[in-house]
Tab-separated table of C-alpha atoms in Angstrom:
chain	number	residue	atom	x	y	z
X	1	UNK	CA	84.836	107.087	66.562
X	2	UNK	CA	86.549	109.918	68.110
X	3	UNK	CA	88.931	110.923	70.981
X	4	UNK	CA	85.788	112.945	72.089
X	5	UNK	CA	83.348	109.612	71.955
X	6	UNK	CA	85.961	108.053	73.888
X	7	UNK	CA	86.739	110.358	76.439
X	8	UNK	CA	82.772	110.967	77.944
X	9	UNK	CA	82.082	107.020	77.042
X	10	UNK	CA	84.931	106.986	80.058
X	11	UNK	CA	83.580	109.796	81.996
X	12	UNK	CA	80.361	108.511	82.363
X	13	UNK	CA	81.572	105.003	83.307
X	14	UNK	CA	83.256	106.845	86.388
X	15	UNK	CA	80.059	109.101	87.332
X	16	UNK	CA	77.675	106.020	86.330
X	17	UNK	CA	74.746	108.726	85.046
X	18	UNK	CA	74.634	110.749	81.940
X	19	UNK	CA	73.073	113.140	83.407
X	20	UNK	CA	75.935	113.930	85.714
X	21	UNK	CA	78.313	114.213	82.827
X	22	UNK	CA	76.480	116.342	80.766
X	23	UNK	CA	76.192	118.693	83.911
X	24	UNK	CA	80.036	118.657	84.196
X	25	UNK	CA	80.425	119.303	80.446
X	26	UNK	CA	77.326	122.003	80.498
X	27	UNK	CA	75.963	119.932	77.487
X	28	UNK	CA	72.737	118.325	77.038
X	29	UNK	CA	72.152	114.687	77.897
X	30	UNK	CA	71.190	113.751	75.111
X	31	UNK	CA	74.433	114.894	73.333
X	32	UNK	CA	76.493	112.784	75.763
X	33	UNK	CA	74.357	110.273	74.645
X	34	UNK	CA	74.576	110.257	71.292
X	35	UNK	CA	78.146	110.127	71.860
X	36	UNK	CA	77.648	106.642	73.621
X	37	UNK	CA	75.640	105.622	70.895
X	38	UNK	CA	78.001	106.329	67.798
X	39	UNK	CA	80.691	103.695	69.972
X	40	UNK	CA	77.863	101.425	70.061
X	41	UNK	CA	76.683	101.965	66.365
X	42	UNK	CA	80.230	101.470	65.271
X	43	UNK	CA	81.219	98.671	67.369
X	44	UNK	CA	77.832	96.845	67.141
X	45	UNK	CA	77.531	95.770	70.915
X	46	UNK	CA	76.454	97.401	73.710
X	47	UNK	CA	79.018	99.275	75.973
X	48	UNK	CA	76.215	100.792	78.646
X	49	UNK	CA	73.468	98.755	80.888
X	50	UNK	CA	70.754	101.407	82.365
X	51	UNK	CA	69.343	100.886	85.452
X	52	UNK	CA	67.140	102.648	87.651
X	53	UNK	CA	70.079	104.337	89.299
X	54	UNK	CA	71.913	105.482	86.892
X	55	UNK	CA	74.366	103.311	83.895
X	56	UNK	CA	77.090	100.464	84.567
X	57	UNK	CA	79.565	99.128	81.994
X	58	UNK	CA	78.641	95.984	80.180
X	59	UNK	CA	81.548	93.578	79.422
X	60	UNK	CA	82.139	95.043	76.234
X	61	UNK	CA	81.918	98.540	77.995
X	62	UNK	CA	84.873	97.317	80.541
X	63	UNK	CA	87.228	96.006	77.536
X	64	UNK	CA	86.403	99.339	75.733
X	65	UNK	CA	86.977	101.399	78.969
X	66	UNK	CA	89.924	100.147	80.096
X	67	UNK	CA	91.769	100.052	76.616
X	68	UNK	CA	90.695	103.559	76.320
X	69	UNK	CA	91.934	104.631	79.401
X	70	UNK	CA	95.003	103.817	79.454
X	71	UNK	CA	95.793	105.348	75.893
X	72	UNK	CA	93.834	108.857	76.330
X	73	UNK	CA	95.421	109.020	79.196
X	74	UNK	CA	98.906	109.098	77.104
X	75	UNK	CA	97.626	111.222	74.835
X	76	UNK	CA	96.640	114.208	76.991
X	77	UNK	CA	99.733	113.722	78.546
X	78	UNK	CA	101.885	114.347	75.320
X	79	UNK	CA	99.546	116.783	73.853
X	80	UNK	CA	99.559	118.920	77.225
X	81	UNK	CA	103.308	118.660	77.603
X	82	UNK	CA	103.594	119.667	74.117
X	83	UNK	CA	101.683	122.789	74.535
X	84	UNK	CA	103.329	123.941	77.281
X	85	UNK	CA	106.450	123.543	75.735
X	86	UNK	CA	105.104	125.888	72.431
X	87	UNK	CA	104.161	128.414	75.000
X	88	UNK	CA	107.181	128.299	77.294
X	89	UNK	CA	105.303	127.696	80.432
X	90	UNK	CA	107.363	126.345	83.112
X	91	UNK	CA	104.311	123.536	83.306
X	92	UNK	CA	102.531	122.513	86.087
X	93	UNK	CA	102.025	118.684	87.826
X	94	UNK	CA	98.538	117.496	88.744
X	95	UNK	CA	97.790	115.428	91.064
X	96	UNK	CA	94.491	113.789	92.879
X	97	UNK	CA	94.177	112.515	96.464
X	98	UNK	CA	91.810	112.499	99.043
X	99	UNK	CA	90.379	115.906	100.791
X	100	UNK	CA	92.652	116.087	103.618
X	101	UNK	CA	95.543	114.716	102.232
X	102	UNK	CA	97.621	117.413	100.857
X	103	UNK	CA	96.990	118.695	104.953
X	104	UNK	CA	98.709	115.888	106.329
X	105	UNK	CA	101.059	114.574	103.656
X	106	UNK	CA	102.014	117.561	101.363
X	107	UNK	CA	102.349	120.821	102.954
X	108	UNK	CA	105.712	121.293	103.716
X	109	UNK	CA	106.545	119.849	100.385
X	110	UNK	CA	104.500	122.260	99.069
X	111	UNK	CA	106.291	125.148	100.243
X	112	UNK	CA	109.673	123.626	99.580
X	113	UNK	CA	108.424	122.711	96.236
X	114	UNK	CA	107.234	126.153	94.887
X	115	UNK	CA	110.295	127.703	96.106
X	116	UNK	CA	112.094	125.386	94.060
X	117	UNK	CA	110.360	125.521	90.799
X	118	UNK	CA	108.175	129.258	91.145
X	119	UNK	CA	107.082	129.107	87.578
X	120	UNK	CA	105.366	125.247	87.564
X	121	UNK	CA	102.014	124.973	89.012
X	122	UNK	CA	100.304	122.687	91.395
X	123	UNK	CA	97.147	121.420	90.492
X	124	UNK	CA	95.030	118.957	93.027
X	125	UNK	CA	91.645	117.027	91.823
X	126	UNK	CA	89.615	116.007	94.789
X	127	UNK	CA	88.218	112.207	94.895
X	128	UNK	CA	86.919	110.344	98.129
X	129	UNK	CA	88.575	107.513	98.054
X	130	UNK	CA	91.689	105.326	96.260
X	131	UNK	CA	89.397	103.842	93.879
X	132	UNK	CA	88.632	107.304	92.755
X	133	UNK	CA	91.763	108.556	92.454
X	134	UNK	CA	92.694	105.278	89.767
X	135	UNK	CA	90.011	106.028	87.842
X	136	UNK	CA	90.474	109.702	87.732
X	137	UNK	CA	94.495	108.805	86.940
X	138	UNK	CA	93.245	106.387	83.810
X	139	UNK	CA	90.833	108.823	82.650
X	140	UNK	CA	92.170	112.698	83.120
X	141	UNK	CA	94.573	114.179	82.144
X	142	UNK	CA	96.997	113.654	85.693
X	143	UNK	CA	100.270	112.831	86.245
X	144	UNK	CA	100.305	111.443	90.116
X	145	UNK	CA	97.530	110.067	92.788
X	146	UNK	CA	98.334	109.991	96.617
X	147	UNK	CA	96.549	106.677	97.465
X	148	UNK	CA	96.128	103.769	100.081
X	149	UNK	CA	98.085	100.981	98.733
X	150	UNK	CA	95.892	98.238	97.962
X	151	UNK	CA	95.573	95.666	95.418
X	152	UNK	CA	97.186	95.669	91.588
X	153	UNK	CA	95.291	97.732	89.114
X	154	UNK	CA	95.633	96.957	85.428
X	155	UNK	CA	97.733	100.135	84.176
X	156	UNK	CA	98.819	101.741	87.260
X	157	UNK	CA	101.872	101.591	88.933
X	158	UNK	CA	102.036	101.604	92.637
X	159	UNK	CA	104.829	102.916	95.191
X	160	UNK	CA	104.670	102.977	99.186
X	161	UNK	CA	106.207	106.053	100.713
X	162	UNK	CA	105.411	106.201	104.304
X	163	UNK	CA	103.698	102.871	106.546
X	164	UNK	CA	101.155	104.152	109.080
X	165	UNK	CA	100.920	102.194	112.488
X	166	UNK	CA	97.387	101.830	113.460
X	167	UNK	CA	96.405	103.098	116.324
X	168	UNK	CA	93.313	103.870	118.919
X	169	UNK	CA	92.087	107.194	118.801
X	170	UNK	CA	90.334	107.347	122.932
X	171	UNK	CA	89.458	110.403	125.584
X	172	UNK	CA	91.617	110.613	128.495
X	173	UNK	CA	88.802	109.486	130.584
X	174	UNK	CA	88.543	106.287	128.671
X	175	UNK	CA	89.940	102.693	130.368
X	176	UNK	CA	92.260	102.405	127.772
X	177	UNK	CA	93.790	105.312	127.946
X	178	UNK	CA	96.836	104.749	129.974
X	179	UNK	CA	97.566	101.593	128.585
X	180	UNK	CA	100.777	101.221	126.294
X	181	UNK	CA	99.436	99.488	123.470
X	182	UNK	CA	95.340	97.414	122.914
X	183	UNK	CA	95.187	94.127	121.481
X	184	UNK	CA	93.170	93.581	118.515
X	185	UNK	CA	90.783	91.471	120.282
X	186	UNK	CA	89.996	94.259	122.445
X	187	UNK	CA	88.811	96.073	119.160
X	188	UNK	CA	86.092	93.747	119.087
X	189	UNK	CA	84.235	95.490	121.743
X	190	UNK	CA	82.787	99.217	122.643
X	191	UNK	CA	81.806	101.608	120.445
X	192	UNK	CA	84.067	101.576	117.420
X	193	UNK	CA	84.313	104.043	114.951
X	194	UNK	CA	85.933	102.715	111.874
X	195	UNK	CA	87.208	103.878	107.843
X	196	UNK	CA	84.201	103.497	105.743
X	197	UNK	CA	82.974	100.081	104.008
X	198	UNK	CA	84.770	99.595	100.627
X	199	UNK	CA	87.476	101.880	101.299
X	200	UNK	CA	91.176	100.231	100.782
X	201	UNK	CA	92.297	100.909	104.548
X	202	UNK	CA	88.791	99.543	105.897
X	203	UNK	CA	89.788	96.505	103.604
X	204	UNK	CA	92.856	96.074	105.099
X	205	UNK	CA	91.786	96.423	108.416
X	206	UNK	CA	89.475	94.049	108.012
X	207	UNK	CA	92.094	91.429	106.105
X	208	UNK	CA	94.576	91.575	109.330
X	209	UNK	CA	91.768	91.189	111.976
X	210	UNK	CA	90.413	88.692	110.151
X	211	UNK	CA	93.519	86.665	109.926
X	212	UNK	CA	93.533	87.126	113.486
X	213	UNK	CA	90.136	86.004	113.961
X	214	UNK	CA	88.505	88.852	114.946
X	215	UNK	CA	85.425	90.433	113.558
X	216	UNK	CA	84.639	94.058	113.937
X	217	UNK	CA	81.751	95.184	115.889
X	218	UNK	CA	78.561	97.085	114.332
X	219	UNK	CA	79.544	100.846	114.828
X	220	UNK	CA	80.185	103.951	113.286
X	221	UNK	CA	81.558	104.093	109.899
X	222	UNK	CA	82.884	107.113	108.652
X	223	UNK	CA	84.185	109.222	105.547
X	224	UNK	CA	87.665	110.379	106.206
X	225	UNK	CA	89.913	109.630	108.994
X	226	UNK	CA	89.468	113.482	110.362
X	227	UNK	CA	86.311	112.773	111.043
X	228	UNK	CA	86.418	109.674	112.967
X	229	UNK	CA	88.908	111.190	115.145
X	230	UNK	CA	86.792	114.327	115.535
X	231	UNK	CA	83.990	111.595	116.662
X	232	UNK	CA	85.960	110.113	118.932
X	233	UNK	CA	87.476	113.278	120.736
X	234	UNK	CA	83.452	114.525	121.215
X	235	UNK	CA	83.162	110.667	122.875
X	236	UNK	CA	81.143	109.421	120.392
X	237	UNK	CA	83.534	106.273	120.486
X	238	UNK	CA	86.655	104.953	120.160
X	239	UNK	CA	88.358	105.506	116.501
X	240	UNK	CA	90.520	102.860	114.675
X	241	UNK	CA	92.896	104.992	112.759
X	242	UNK	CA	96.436	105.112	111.059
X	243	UNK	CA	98.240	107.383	112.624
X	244	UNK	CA	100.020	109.964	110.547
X	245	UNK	CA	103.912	111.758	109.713
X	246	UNK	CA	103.629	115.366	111.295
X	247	UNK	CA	101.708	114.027	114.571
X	248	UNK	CA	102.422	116.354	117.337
X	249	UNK	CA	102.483	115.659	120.806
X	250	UNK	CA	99.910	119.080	121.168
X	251	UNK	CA	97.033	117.077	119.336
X	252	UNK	CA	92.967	117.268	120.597
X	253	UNK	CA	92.926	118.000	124.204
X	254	UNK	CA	91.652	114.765	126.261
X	255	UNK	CA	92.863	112.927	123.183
X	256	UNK	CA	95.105	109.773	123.398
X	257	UNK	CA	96.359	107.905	120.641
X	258	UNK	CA	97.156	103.800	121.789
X	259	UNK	CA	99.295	101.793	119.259
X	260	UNK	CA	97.936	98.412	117.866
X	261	UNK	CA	100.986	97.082	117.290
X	262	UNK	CA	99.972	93.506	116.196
X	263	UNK	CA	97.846	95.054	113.206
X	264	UNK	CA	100.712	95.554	110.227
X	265	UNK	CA	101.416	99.093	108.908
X	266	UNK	CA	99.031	101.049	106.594
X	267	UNK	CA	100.888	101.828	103.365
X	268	UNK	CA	100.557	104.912	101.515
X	269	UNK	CA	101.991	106.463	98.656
X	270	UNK	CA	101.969	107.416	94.681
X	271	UNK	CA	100.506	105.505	91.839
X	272	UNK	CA	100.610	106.436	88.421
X	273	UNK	CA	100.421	105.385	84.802
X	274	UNK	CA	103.752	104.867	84.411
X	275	UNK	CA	106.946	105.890	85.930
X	276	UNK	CA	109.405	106.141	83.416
X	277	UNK	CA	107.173	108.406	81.802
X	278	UNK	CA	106.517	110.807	84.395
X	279	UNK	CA	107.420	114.176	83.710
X	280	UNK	CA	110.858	115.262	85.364
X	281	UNK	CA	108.461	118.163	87.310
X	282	UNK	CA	106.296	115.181	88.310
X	283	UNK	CA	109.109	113.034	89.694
X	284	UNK	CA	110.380	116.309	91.501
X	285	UNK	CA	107.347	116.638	93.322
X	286	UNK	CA	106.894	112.910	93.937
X	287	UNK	CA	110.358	112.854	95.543
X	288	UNK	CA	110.313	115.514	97.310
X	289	UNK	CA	107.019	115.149	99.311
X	290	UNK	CA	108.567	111.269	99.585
X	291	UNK	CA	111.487	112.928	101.305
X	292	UNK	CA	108.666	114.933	103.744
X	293	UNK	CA	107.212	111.968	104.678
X	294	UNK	CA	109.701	110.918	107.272
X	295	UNK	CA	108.933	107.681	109.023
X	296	UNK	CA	106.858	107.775	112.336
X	297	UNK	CA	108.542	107.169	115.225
X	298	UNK	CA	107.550	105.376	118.519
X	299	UNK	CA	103.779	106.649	119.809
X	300	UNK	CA	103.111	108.336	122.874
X	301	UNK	CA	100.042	107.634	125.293
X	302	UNK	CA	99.190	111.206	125.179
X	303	UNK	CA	98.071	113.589	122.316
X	304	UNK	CA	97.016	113.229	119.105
X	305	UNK	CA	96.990	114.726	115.554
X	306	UNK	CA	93.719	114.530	113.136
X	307	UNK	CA	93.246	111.698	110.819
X	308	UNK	CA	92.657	112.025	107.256
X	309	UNK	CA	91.539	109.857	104.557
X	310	UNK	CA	93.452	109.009	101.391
């Protein structure tokens, strides 16, 4: 068994096809597979169930995947640290979040960042959701994830920065408009555009209007929260939405955003492996994007900033 077996036994839990891995590693799938099989020859059980779609963990896979996880994960850490150190680098912090994210949550604290430290680099690894961005945390080599706060996850540590209201996302034409706030029965009707199924803030919104009794129409669900909002400001609906720190009151034309108040704050924030052993580069950065991501204050009827998705 080696660090190798280990480390595309993981990667091809998270892309669920050996095919896909060996076309990330520009290997042959029948080498990643051989590396599946040596776990399984030396273990004696079976760590992958094929399917017509592609490969899923079997229990022994999950045991294997998470233990592994969590201490490659350590290693590259150390070993990369280590290196940079023998080289004199200044370093660099990596990071994954969702597409849009470092637009809406990161740029200033990019700027402010770099100016600080000129010699560490930023690195960002792209993922489409907060389930993503765990499993690329466990299994790459990353120090931080910007994520939707959701449940616990076995190995990472999660902390809110900034709590998004939800809010409406209408034209100016629409009835609701000019109103100061929608109730979340109202949601229940029209044409709603929504965060996509199995995302954490489509959970959530679900888990409050649910305690609230409502059920969410059949509409439009979408991949990021730009693009609902995009949807919405062509008329293609009304868009559920958090609403985000840097909103401007110069948003879409014929774009209003209408609080929800009675739905509880979206949180979002870091999660990592562990915090006490985050780099003190990595902390920088963490803090100081924390410190960019002043808290929204009260919403207007009028104007609106895009959405995005994290």
């Amino acid at each position: 068994m080696t660090l190798d077996d280990l480390r595309i036994f993981i990667a091809v839990c998270r892309a669920g096809s050996l095919s896909a891995v060996s076309r990330d590693l520009s290997c042959t799938q029948s080498a990643v597979s051989q590396h599946v099989k040596r776990l399984e020859r030396e273990l004696g059980v079976s760590l992958l169930e094929r399917h017509a779609r592609g490969v899923v963990p079997t229990s022994a896979g999950r045991i294997l995947r998470a233990a592994a996880s969590d201490g490659i994960g350590g290693i590259d850490l150390a070993v990369r640290r280590l290196r940079e150190q023998a080289r004199g680098e200044g370093g660099a912090v990596r990071i994954t979040t969702g597409a849009t994210s470092v637009r809406h949550f990161m740029a200033e604290a990019v700027v402010g960042f770099r100016d600080r430290y000129p010699r560490v680099s930023l690195e960002f690894q792209t993922v489409s959701s907060s389930r993503g961005c765990f499993d690329a945390l466990a299994a790459d080599d990353l120090d931080l994830a910007w994520i939707t706060l959701g449940e616990p996850v076995r190995g990472i540590e999660q902390r809110p920065v900034v709590e998004l209201p939800w809010v409406l996302a209408v034209r100016a034409d629409d009835p609701l408009a000019g109103r100061s706030h929608v109730e979340p029965a109202e949601l229940a009707s029209g044409q709603l555009i929504t965060p996509p199924e199995g995302s954490t803030s489509r959970g959530r919104l679900d888990a409050h209007l649910g305690e609230l009794g409502v059920a969410l129409p059949t509409g439009t669900s979408v991949a990021d929260w730009d693009t609902a909002v995009l949807l919405a400001e062509l008329g293609l609906g009304q868009a559920v939405v958090p609403a985000l720190p840097g909103r401007s009151e110069s948003g879409p034309a014929g774009l209003c955003l209408v609080p929800v108040p009675e739905l509880p704050p979206l949180s979002v924030g870091w999660a990592v492996r562990r915090w006490d052993a985050l780099s003190p580069l990595a902390r920088a950065f963490a803090d100081t994007v924390a410190e960019h991501c002043a808290p929204l204050g009260p919403l207007p009827a009028q104007g609106a900033s895009p959405a995005a998705r994290v």
